[in-house]
CSV table of C-alpha atoms in Angstrom, one decimal:
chain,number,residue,atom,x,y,z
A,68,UNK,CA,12.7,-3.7,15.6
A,69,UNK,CA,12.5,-0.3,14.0
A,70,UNK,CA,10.1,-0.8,11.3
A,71,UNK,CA,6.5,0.5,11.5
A,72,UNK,CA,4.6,-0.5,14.5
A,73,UNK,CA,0.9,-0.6,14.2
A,74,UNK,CA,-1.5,-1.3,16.8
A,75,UNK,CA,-4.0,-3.0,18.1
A,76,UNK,CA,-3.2,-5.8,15.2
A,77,UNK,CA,-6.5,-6.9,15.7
A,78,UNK,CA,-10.1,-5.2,16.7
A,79,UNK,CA,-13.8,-6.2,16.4
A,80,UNK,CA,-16.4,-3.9,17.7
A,81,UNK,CA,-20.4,-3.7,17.2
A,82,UNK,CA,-21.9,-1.4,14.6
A,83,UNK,CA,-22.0,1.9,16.1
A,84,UNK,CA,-19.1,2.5,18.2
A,85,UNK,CA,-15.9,4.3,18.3
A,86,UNK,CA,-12.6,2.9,17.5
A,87,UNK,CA,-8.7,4.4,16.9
A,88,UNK,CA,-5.8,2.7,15.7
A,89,UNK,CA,-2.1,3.6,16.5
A,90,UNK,CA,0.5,3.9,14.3
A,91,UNK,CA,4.7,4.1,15.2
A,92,UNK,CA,6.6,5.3,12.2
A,93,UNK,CA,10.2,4.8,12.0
A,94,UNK,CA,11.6,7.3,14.0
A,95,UNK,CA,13.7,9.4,11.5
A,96,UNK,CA,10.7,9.7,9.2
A,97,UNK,CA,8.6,13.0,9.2
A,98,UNK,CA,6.1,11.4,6.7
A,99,UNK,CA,3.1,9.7,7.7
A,100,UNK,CA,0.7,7.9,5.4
A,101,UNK,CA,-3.0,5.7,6.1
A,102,UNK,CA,-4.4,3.3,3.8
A,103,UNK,CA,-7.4,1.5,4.1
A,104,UNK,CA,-7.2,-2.1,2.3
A,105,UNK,CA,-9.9,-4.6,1.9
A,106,UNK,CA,-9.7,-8.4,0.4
A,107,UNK,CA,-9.0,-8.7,-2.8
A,108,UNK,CA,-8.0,-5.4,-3.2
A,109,UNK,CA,-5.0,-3.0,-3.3
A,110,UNK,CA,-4.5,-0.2,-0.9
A,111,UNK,CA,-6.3,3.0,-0.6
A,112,UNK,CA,-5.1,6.4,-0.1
A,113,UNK,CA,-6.8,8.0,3.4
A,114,UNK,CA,-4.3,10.7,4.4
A,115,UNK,CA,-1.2,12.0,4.5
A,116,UNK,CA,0.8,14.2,7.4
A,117,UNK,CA,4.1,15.6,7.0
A,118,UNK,CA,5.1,16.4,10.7
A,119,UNK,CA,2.1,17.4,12.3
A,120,UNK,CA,0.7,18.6,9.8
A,121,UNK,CA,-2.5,16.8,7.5
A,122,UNK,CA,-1.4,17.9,4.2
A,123,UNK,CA,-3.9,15.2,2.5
A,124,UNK,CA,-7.4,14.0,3.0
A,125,UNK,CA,-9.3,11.3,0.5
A,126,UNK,CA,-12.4,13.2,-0.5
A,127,UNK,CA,-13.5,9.4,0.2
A,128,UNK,CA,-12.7,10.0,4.2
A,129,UNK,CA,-16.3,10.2,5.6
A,130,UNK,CA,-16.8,13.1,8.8
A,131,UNK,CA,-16.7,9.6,10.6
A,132,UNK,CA,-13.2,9.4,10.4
A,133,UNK,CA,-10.0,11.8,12.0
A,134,UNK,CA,-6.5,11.2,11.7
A,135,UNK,CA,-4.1,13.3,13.7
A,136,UNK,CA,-0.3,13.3,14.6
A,137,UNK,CA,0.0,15.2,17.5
A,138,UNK,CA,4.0,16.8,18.0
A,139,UNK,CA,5.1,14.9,14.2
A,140,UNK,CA,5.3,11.8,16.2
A,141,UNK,CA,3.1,8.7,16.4
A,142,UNK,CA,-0.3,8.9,14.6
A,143,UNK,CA,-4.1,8.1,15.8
A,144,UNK,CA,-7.0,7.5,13.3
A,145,UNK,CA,-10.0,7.2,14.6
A,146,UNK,CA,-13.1,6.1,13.2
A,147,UNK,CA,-16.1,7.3,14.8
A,148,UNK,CA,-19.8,5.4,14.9
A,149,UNK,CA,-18.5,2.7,12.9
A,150,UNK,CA,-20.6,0.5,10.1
A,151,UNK,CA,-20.0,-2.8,9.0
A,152,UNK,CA,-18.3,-1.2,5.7
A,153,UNK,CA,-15.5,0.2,7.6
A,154,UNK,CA,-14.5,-3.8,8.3
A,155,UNK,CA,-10.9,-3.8,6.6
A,156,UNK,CA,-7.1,-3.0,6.8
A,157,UNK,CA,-6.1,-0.3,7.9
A,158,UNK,CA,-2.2,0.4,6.8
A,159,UNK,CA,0.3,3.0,7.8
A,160,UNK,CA,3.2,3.9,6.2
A,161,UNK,CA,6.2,6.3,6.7
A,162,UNK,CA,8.4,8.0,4.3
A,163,UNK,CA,11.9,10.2,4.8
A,164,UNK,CA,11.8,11.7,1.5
A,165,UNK,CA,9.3,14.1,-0.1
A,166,UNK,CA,7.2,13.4,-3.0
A,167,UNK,CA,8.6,9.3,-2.9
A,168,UNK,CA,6.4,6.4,-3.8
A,169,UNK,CA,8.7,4.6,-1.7
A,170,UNK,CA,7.0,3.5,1.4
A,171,UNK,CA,7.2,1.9,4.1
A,172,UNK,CA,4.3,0.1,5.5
A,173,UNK,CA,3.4,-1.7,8.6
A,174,UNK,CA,1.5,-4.8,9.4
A,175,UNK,CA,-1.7,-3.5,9.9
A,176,UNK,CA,-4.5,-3.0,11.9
A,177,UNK,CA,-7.4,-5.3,11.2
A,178,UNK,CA,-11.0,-4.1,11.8
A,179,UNK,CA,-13.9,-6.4,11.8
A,180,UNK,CA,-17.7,-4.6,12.6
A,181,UNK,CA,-20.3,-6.7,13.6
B,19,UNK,CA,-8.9,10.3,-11.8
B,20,UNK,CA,-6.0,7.7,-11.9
B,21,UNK,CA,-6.5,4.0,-12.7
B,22,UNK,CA,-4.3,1.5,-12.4
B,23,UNK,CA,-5.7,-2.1,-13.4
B,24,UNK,CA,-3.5,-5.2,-13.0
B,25,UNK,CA,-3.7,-8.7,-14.8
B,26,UNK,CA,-4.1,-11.5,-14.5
B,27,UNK,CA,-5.7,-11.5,-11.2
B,28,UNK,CA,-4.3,-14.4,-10.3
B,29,UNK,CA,-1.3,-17.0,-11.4
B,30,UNK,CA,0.2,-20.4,-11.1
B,31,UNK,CA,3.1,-21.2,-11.9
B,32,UNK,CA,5.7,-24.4,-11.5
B,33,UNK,CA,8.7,-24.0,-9.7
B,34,UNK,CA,11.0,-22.5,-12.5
B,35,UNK,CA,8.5,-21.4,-15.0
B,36,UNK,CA,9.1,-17.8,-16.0
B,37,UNK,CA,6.1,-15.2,-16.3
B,38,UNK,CA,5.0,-11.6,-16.6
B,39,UNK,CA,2.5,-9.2,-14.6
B,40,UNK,CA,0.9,-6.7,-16.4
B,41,UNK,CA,-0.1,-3.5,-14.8
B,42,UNK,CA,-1.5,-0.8,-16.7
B,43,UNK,CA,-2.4,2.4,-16.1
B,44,UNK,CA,-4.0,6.1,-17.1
B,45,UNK,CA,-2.8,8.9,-14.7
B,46,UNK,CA,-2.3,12.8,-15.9
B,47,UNK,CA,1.5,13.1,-15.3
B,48,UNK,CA,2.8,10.2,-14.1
B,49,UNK,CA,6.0,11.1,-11.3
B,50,UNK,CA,6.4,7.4,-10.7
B,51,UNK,CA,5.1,3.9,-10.7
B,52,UNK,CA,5.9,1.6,-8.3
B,53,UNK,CA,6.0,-2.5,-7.1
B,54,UNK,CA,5.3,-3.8,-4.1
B,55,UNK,CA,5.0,-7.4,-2.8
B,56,UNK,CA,2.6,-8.1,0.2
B,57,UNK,CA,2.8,-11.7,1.5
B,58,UNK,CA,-0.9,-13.0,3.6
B,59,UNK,CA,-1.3,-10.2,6.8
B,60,UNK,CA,1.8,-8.4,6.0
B,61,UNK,CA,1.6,-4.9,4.5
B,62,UNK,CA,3.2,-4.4,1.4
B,63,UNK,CA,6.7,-3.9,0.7
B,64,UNK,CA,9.2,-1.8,-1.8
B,65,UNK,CA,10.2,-3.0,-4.6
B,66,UNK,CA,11.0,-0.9,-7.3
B,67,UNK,CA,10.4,2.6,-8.6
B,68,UNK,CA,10.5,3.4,-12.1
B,69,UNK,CA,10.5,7.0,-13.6
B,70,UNK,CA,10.3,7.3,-17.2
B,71,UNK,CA,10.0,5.0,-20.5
B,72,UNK,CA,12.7,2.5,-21.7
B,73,UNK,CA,13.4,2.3,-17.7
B,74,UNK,CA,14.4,-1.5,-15.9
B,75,UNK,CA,15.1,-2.2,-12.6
B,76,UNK,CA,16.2,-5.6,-11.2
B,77,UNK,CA,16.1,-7.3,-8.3
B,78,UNK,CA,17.0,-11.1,-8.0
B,79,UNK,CA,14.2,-12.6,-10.0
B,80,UNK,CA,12.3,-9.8,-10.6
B,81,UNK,CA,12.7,-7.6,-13.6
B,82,UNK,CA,10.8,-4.1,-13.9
B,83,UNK,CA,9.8,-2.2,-17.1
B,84,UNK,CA,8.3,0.4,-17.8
B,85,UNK,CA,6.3,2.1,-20.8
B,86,UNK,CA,3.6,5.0,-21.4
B,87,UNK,CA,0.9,3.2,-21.1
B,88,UNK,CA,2.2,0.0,-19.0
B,89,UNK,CA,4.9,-1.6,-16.9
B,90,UNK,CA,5.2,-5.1,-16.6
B,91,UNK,CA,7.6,-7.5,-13.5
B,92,UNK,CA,9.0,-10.2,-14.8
B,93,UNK,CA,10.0,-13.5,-12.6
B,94,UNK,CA,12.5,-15.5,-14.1
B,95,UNK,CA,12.4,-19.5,-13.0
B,96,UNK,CA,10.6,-18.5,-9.8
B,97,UNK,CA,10.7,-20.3,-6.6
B,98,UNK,CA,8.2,-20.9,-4.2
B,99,UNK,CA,9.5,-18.4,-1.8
B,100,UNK,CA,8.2,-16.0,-4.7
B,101,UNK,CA,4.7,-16.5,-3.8
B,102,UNK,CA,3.0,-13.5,-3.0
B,103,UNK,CA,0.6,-10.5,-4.2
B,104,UNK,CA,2.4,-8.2,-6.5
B,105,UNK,CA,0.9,-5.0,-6.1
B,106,UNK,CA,1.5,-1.8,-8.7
B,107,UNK,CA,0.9,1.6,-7.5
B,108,UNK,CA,1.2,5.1,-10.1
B,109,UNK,CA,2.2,8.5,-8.2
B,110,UNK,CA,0.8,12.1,-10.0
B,111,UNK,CA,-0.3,15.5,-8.0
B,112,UNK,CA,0.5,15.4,-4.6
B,113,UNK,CA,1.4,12.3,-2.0
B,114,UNK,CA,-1.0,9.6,-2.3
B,115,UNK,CA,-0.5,6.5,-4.0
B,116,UNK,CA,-2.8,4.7,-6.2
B,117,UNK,CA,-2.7,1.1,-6.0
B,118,UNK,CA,-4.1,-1.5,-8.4
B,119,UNK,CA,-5.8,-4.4,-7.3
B,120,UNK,CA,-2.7,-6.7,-7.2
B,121,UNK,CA,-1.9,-10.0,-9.1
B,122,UNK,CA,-1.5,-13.0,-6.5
B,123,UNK,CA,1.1,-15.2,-7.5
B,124,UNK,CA,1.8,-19.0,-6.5
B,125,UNK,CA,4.6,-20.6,-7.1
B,126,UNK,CA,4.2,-24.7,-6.6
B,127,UNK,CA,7.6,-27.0,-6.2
């Protein structure tokens, strides 16, 4: 499968400590996107890389959280000291083309804080 | 800031009984809205993009249109497979997305 590959699919951790998430875009695709979703609601910008680059931060990221993309390839975000209001999806996407609405996203990484 | 609010929240429909989504939104230059569909613990996926006013894409049952202030997707004599959250996003400055908070959509046989 080349899609998106996002993992772990599934985490819950206690209040407090550290998590990251790992995101494989589809490998001819420079662009690399996070959103955080929670139920009932649609997606939410977090960042944005093109390469290695972060071109794009949510002024809603908290200094909790740090995305990077180390050599343009896969991605890590990582949330640091987490709260029970992190608990959500967190969704990557790649792109190809610049300035394109036209994602594509992977199955997520579901966080759950205790 | 950009808003994007989508109705009705939810919808039922019978097997074959046409219906449109509304999304509407407020964005300072608008470069493109877009449709997604997300089925249960799936991320979402492409649908259409439309650019500019007077602008209809089509796919299958789905119809796209687009206007200043709105777009709606149509579904023509939906099946159940159709069930799903339809979810509208608006692109202006920069990369990011901003995504409404979907209509969920069942389709009974």
């Amino acid at each position: 499968d080349t899609g998106v590959s996002q993992n772990p699919r599934h985490k819950i951790t206690k209040r407090g400590q550290n998590v990251t998430f790992r995101c494989d875009p589809i490998s001819e695709h420079n662009r690399l996107y996070w959103y955080r979703q929670t139920l009932g609601q649609g997606p939410e910008f977090l960042t944005y890389f093109q390469n290695e680059a972060q071109l794009e931060k949510s002024r809603l990221l908290s200094d909790r959280f740090s995305a990077e993309r180390p050599k343009g390839s896969f991605s890590t975000l990582e949330i640091q000291r987490t709260e029970q209001g992190d608990s959500a999806m967190y969704l990557c996407a790649s792109s190809q083309r610049a300035n394109t609405g036209e994602l594509f996203f992977g199955e997520g990484s579901r966080l759950t804080v205790l | 800031e950009d808003q994007v609010t989508q109705s009705p929240e939810a919808l039922r429909l019978q097997e074959g009984e046409s219906s449109s989504l509304n999304c509407s939104y407020t964005v300072s230059g608008l470069r493109g809205l877009f449709w997604y569909r997300q089925d249960p613990g799936k991320g979402p996926e492409f649908l259409f993009t439309l650019y500019s006013a007077g602008e209809e894409k089509e796919k299958e049952r789905l119809k796209a249109t687009l206007t200043k202030k709105e777009s709606f997707l149509h579904i023509t004599a939906p099946k159940p497979e159709d069930s799903a959250t339809y979810l509208c996003a608006v692109q202006a400055a920069g990369n990011k997305l901003t995504f409404g908070g979907g209509t969920r959509v069942l389709v009974k046989p």
